Amino acid sequence: MTSFSLNSLQPQTGSRRRKLRKGRGIAAGQGASCGFGMRGQKSRSGRPTRPGFEGGQMPLYRRIPKLKHFPVINPTHYTVINVSRLGELKAGSTVSLESLEQAGLVTSPRYPLKVLGNGELTVKLTVQAAAFTASARAKIEAAGGTCEIID
């Protein structure tokens, strides 16, 4: 059996250390400036600057997206078709993603339909799509057709 003395006492394994009492005099070891030094931004109360702060310089997280070749975070995907392909359909018909799939003009319609303006259109059609380019809309309406936007 071992004898206990004040110099042989140890904390229980897994126990916690006492919290530092800062600013309570020289003897505490963290008196006056509490270990933050004499002057400067890092010694003040309310001290930490926000994460990413670079002293007023334009921070990295605001500089980066302005540069080229960064991917768009949430791109909008479309199933696209040109106006020239719509000319193959019969006049007066309603064009939608389902009808284009049945006609075999679109093979894998995973996304909403967008009509692009490449080519010419001579047939009058009612086109239902999620989006149109300005030139596609102009060509469809010039042929006597109508454009309907579907959500």
PDB file of C-alpha atoms in Angstrom:
ATOM      1  CA  MET A   1       0.000   0.000   0.000  1.00  0.00           C
ATOM      2  CA  THR A   2       1.374   3.414  -0.987  1.00  0.00           C
ATOM      3  CA  SER A   3       1.288   6.435   1.258  1.00  0.00           C
ATOM      4  CA  PHE A   4      -0.331   9.639   0.024  1.00  0.00           C
ATOM      5  CA  SER A   5       1.303  13.024   0.279  1.00  0.00           C
ATOM      6  CA  LEU A   6       0.477  16.384  -1.295  1.00  0.00           C
ATOM      7  CA  ASN A   7       3.319  16.146  -3.814  1.00  0.00           C
ATOM      8  CA  SER A   8       2.163  12.737  -5.066  1.00  0.00           C
ATOM      9  CA  LEU A   9      -1.472  13.647  -5.792  1.00  0.00           C
ATOM     10  CA  GLN A  10      -2.600  13.422  -9.434  1.00  0.00           C
ATOM     11  CA  PRO A  11      -5.943  14.109 -11.105  1.00  0.00           C
ATOM     12  CA  GLN A  12      -8.172  11.167 -11.912  1.00  0.00           C
ATOM     13  CA  THR A  13      -7.590   9.771 -15.425  1.00  0.00           C
ATOM     14  CA  GLY A  14     -10.080  11.364 -17.855  1.00  0.00           C
ATOM     15  CA  SER A  15     -10.730  14.347 -15.587  1.00  0.00           C
ATOM     16  CA  ARG A  16     -10.735  17.920 -16.873  1.00  0.00           C
ATOM     17  CA  ARG A  17      -8.303  20.739 -16.202  1.00  0.00           C
ATOM     18  CA  ARG A  18      -9.473  23.904 -14.478  1.00  0.00           C
ATOM     19  CA  LYS A  19     -10.425  26.859 -16.665  1.00  0.00           C
ATOM     20  CA  LEU A  20      -7.775  29.611 -16.930  1.00  0.00           C
ATOM     21  CA  ARG A  21      -8.793  32.685 -14.926  1.00  0.00           C
ATOM     22  CA  LYS A  22      -7.487  35.414 -17.190  1.00  0.00           C
ATOM     23  CA  GLY A  23      -6.889  38.964 -16.080  1.00  0.00           C
ATOM     24  CA  ARG A  24      -6.640  38.158 -12.340  1.00  0.00           C
ATOM     25  CA  GLY A  25      -3.150  39.398 -11.619  1.00  0.00           C
ATOM     26  CA  ILE A  26       0.469  38.532 -12.341  1.00  0.00           C
ATOM     27  CA  ALA A  27       0.525  35.432 -10.144  1.00  0.00           C
ATOM     28  CA  ALA A  28      -2.198  33.779 -12.259  1.00  0.00           C
ATOM     29  CA  GLY A  29       0.178  33.736 -15.248  1.00  0.00           C
ATOM     30  CA  GLN A  30      -2.439  35.327 -17.526  1.00  0.00           C
ATOM     31  CA  GLY A  31      -2.704  38.754 -15.893  1.00  0.00           C
ATOM     32  CA  ALA A  32      -3.490  42.160 -17.447  1.00  0.00           C
ATOM     33  CA  SER A  33      -3.256  41.447 -21.212  1.00  0.00           C
ATOM     34  CA  CYS A  34      -4.318  37.775 -20.760  1.00  0.00           C
ATOM     35  CA  GLY A  35      -1.673  36.447 -23.158  1.00  0.00           C
ATOM     36  CA  PHE A  36      -2.865  38.571 -26.092  1.00  0.00           C
ATOM     37  CA  GLY A  37       0.142  40.895 -26.124  1.00  0.00           C
ATOM     38  CA  MET A  38       0.227  44.655 -25.844  1.00  0.00           C
ATOM     39  CA  ARG A  39      -1.529  46.289 -28.780  1.00  0.00           C
ATOM     40  CA  GLY A  40      -3.182  45.596 -32.104  1.00  0.00           C
ATOM     41  CA  GLN A  41      -6.385  44.197 -33.506  1.00  0.00           C
ATOM     42  CA  LYS A  42      -5.781  40.763 -32.027  1.00  0.00           C
ATOM     43  CA  SER A  43      -5.529  42.152 -28.480  1.00  0.00           C
ATOM     44  CA  ARG A  44      -8.866  43.995 -28.437  1.00  0.00           C
ATOM     45  CA  SER A  45     -12.149  42.881 -26.935  1.00  0.00           C
ATOM     46  CA  GLY A  46     -14.516  41.303 -29.438  1.00  0.00           C
ATOM     47  CA  ARG A  47     -11.246  40.315 -31.011  1.00  0.00           C
ATOM     48  CA  PRO A  48     -11.682  37.667 -33.711  1.00  0.00           C
ATOM     49  CA  THR A  49     -12.379  38.960 -37.181  1.00  0.00           C
ATOM     50  CA  ARG A  50     -14.810  36.916 -39.243  1.00  0.00           C
ATOM     51  CA  PRO A  51     -13.495  33.879 -41.130  1.00  0.00           C
ATOM     52  CA  GLY A  52     -12.002  34.877 -44.472  1.00  0.00           C
ATOM     53  CA  PHE A  53     -11.345  38.508 -43.450  1.00  0.00           C
ATOM     54  CA  GLU A  54      -8.123  39.803 -45.041  1.00  0.00           C
ATOM     55  CA  GLY A  55      -7.772  43.201 -43.400  1.00  0.00           C
ATOM     56  CA  GLY A  56     -10.022  44.979 -45.888  1.00  0.00           C
ATOM     57  CA  GLN A  57      -8.409  43.512 -49.001  1.00  0.00           C
ATOM     58  CA  MET A  58     -10.966  41.844 -51.294  1.00  0.00           C
ATOM     59  CA  PRO A  59     -11.102  38.362 -49.743  1.00  0.00           C
ATOM     60  CA  LEU A  60     -10.378  35.181 -51.654  1.00  0.00           C
ATOM     61  CA  TYR A  61     -13.968  33.937 -51.523  1.00  0.00           C
ATOM     62  CA  ARG A  62     -15.101  37.100 -53.343  1.00  0.00           C
ATOM     63  CA  ARG A  63     -12.201  37.205 -55.828  1.00  0.00           C
ATOM     64  CA  ILE A  64     -12.411  33.645 -57.107  1.00  0.00           C
ATOM     65  CA  PRO A  65     -15.775  33.405 -58.937  1.00  0.00           C
ATOM     66  CA  LYS A  66     -14.901  36.467 -61.056  1.00  0.00           C
ATOM     67  CA  LEU A  67     -12.072  34.546 -62.674  1.00  0.00           C
ATOM     68  CA  LYS A  68     -12.578  32.427 -65.796  1.00  0.00           C
ATOM     69  CA  HIS A  69     -13.084  28.671 -66.022  1.00  0.00           C
ATOM     70  CA  PHE A  70     -14.998  28.139 -62.784  1.00  0.00           C
ATOM     71  CA  PRO A  71     -17.970  25.800 -63.156  1.00  0.00           C
ATOM     72  CA  VAL A  72     -21.505  27.060 -62.591  1.00  0.00           C
ATOM     73  CA  ILE A  73     -22.661  25.634 -59.260  1.00  0.00           C
ATOM     74  CA  ASN A  74     -26.249  24.684 -60.149  1.00  0.00           C
ATOM     75  CA  PRO A  75     -26.505  24.763 -63.943  1.00  0.00           C
ATOM     76  CA  THR A  76     -29.920  24.587 -65.622  1.00  0.00           C
ATOM     77  CA  HIS A  77     -30.075  21.624 -67.977  1.00  0.00           C
ATOM     78  CA  TYR A  78     -32.340  21.526 -71.022  1.00  0.00           C
ATOM     79  CA  THR A  79     -33.266  19.066 -73.723  1.00  0.00           C
ATOM     80  CA  VAL A  80     -32.584  21.225 -76.790  1.00  0.00           C
ATOM     81  CA  ILE A  81     -33.967  21.143 -80.314  1.00  0.00           C
ATOM     82  CA  ASN A  82     -33.433  23.529 -83.217  1.00  0.00           C
ATOM     83  CA  VAL A  83     -36.194  25.212 -85.205  1.00  0.00           C
ATOM     84  CA  SER A  84     -34.945  23.454 -88.370  1.00  0.00           C
ATOM     85  CA  ARG A  85     -35.914  20.056 -86.868  1.00  0.00           C
ATOM     86  CA  LEU A  86     -39.449  21.313 -86.134  1.00  0.00           C
ATOM     87  CA  GLY A  87     -39.977  21.848 -89.875  1.00  0.00           C
ATOM     88  CA  GLU A  88     -40.280  18.066 -90.278  1.00  0.00           C
ATOM     89  CA  LEU A  89     -43.576  18.019 -88.319  1.00  0.00           C
ATOM     90  CA  LYS A  90     -46.982  18.460 -89.961  1.00  0.00           C
ATOM     91  CA  ALA A  91     -48.592  21.897 -90.019  1.00  0.00           C
ATOM     92  CA  GLY A  92     -51.014  22.882 -87.238  1.00  0.00           C
ATOM     93  CA  SER A  93     -49.732  20.310 -84.757  1.00  0.00           C
ATOM     94  CA  THR A  94     -48.883  20.967 -81.120  1.00  0.00           C
ATOM     95  CA  VAL A  95     -45.228  20.412 -80.307  1.00  0.00           C
ATOM     96  CA  SER A  96     -44.239  19.324 -76.796  1.00  0.00           C
ATOM     97  CA  LEU A  97     -41.513  17.168 -75.298  1.00  0.00           C
ATOM     98  CA  GLU A  98     -43.803  14.102 -75.416  1.00  0.00           C
ATOM     99  CA  SER A  99     -44.800  14.647 -79.057  1.00  0.00           C
ATOM    100  CA  LEU A 100     -41.149  15.132 -80.068  1.00  0.00           C
ATOM    101  CA  GLU A 101     -40.266  11.870 -78.323  1.00  0.00           C
ATOM    102  CA  GLN A 102     -43.062  10.030 -80.147  1.00  0.00           C
ATOM    103  CA  ALA A 103     -41.931  11.521 -83.474  1.00  0.00           C
ATOM    104  CA  GLY A 104     -38.368  10.335 -82.773  1.00  0.00           C
ATOM    105  CA  LEU A 105     -36.839  13.813 -82.874  1.00  0.00           C
ATOM    106  CA  VAL A 106     -35.820  13.601 -79.191  1.00  0.00           C
ATOM    107  CA  THR A 107     -34.365  10.338 -77.909  1.00  0.00           C
ATOM    108  CA  SER A 108     -33.755  10.847 -74.171  1.00  0.00           C
ATOM    109  CA  PRO A 109     -35.883  13.638 -72.642  1.00  0.00           C
ATOM    110  CA  ARG A 110     -34.408  13.889 -69.141  1.00  0.00           C
ATOM    111  CA  TYR A 111     -34.724  17.662 -68.874  1.00  0.00           C
ATOM    112  CA  PRO A 112     -37.279  20.346 -69.863  1.00  0.00           C
ATOM    113  CA  LEU A 113     -37.431  21.386 -73.520  1.00  0.00           C
ATOM    114  CA  LYS A 114     -35.667  24.455 -74.897  1.00  0.00           C
ATOM    115  CA  VAL A 115     -36.092  25.544 -78.522  1.00  0.00           C
ATOM    116  CA  LEU A 116     -33.063  27.055 -80.268  1.00  0.00           C
ATOM    117  CA  GLY A 117     -33.213  29.268 -83.337  1.00  0.00           C
ATOM    118  CA  ASN A 118     -30.830  27.537 -85.761  1.00  0.00           C
ATOM    119  CA  GLY A 119     -32.393  26.989 -89.195  1.00  0.00           C
ATOM    120  CA  GLU A 120     -35.618  28.047 -90.886  1.00  0.00           C
ATOM    121  CA  LEU A 121     -39.275  27.219 -90.207  1.00  0.00           C
ATOM    122  CA  THR A 122     -42.094  27.397 -92.753  1.00  0.00           C
ATOM    123  CA  VAL A 123     -44.743  25.330 -90.923  1.00  0.00           C
ATOM    124  CA  LYS A 124     -47.338  26.819 -88.543  1.00  0.00           C
ATOM    125  CA  LEU A 125     -46.922  25.111 -85.134  1.00  0.00           C
ATOM    126  CA  THR A 126     -47.990  25.558 -81.517  1.00  0.00           C
ATOM    127  CA  VAL A 127     -44.807  24.957 -79.534  1.00  0.00           C
ATOM    128  CA  GLN A 128     -44.913  24.206 -75.797  1.00  0.00           C
ATOM    129  CA  ALA A 129     -41.489  24.403 -74.120  1.00  0.00           C
ATOM    130  CA  ALA A 130     -39.777  25.528 -70.913  1.00  0.00           C
ATOM    131  CA  ALA A 131     -37.629  28.102 -72.735  1.00  0.00           C
ATOM    132  CA  PHE A 132     -37.132  29.710 -76.155  1.00  0.00           C
ATOM    133  CA  THR A 133     -34.256  31.715 -77.540  1.00  0.00           C
ATOM    134  CA  ALA A 134     -35.266  35.105 -78.943  1.00  0.00           C
ATOM    135  CA  SER A 135     -34.470  34.033 -82.518  1.00  0.00           C
ATOM    136  CA  ALA A 136     -36.466  30.791 -82.142  1.00  0.00           C
ATOM    137  CA  ARG A 137     -39.500  32.684 -80.860  1.00  0.00           C
ATOM    138  CA  ALA A 138     -39.258  35.158 -83.733  1.00  0.00           C
ATOM    139  CA  LYS A 139     -39.045  32.392 -86.369  1.00  0.00           C
ATOM    140  CA  ILE A 140     -41.958  30.398 -84.936  1.00  0.00           C
ATOM    141  CA  GLU A 141     -44.176  33.482 -84.772  1.00  0.00           C
ATOM    142  CA  ALA A 142     -43.082  34.633 -88.258  1.00  0.00           C
ATOM    143  CA  ALA A 143     -44.314  31.273 -89.609  1.00  0.00           C
ATOM    144  CA  GLY A 144     -47.713  31.920 -87.961  1.00  0.00           C
ATOM    145  CA  GLY A 145     -47.171  29.684 -84.950  1.00  0.00           C
ATOM    146  CA  THR A 146     -47.362  30.356 -81.228  1.00  0.00           C
ATOM    147  CA  CYS A 147     -44.937  29.850 -78.338  1.00  0.00           C
ATOM    148  CA  GLU A 148     -46.208  28.653 -74.951  1.00  0.00           C
ATOM    149  CA  ILE A 149     -43.924  28.520 -71.921  1.00  0.00           C
ATOM    150  CA  ILE A 150     -44.485  25.545 -69.601  1.00  0.00           C
ATOM    151  CA  ASP A 151     -43.030  25.322 -66.090  1.00  0.00           C
TER     152      ASP A 151
END
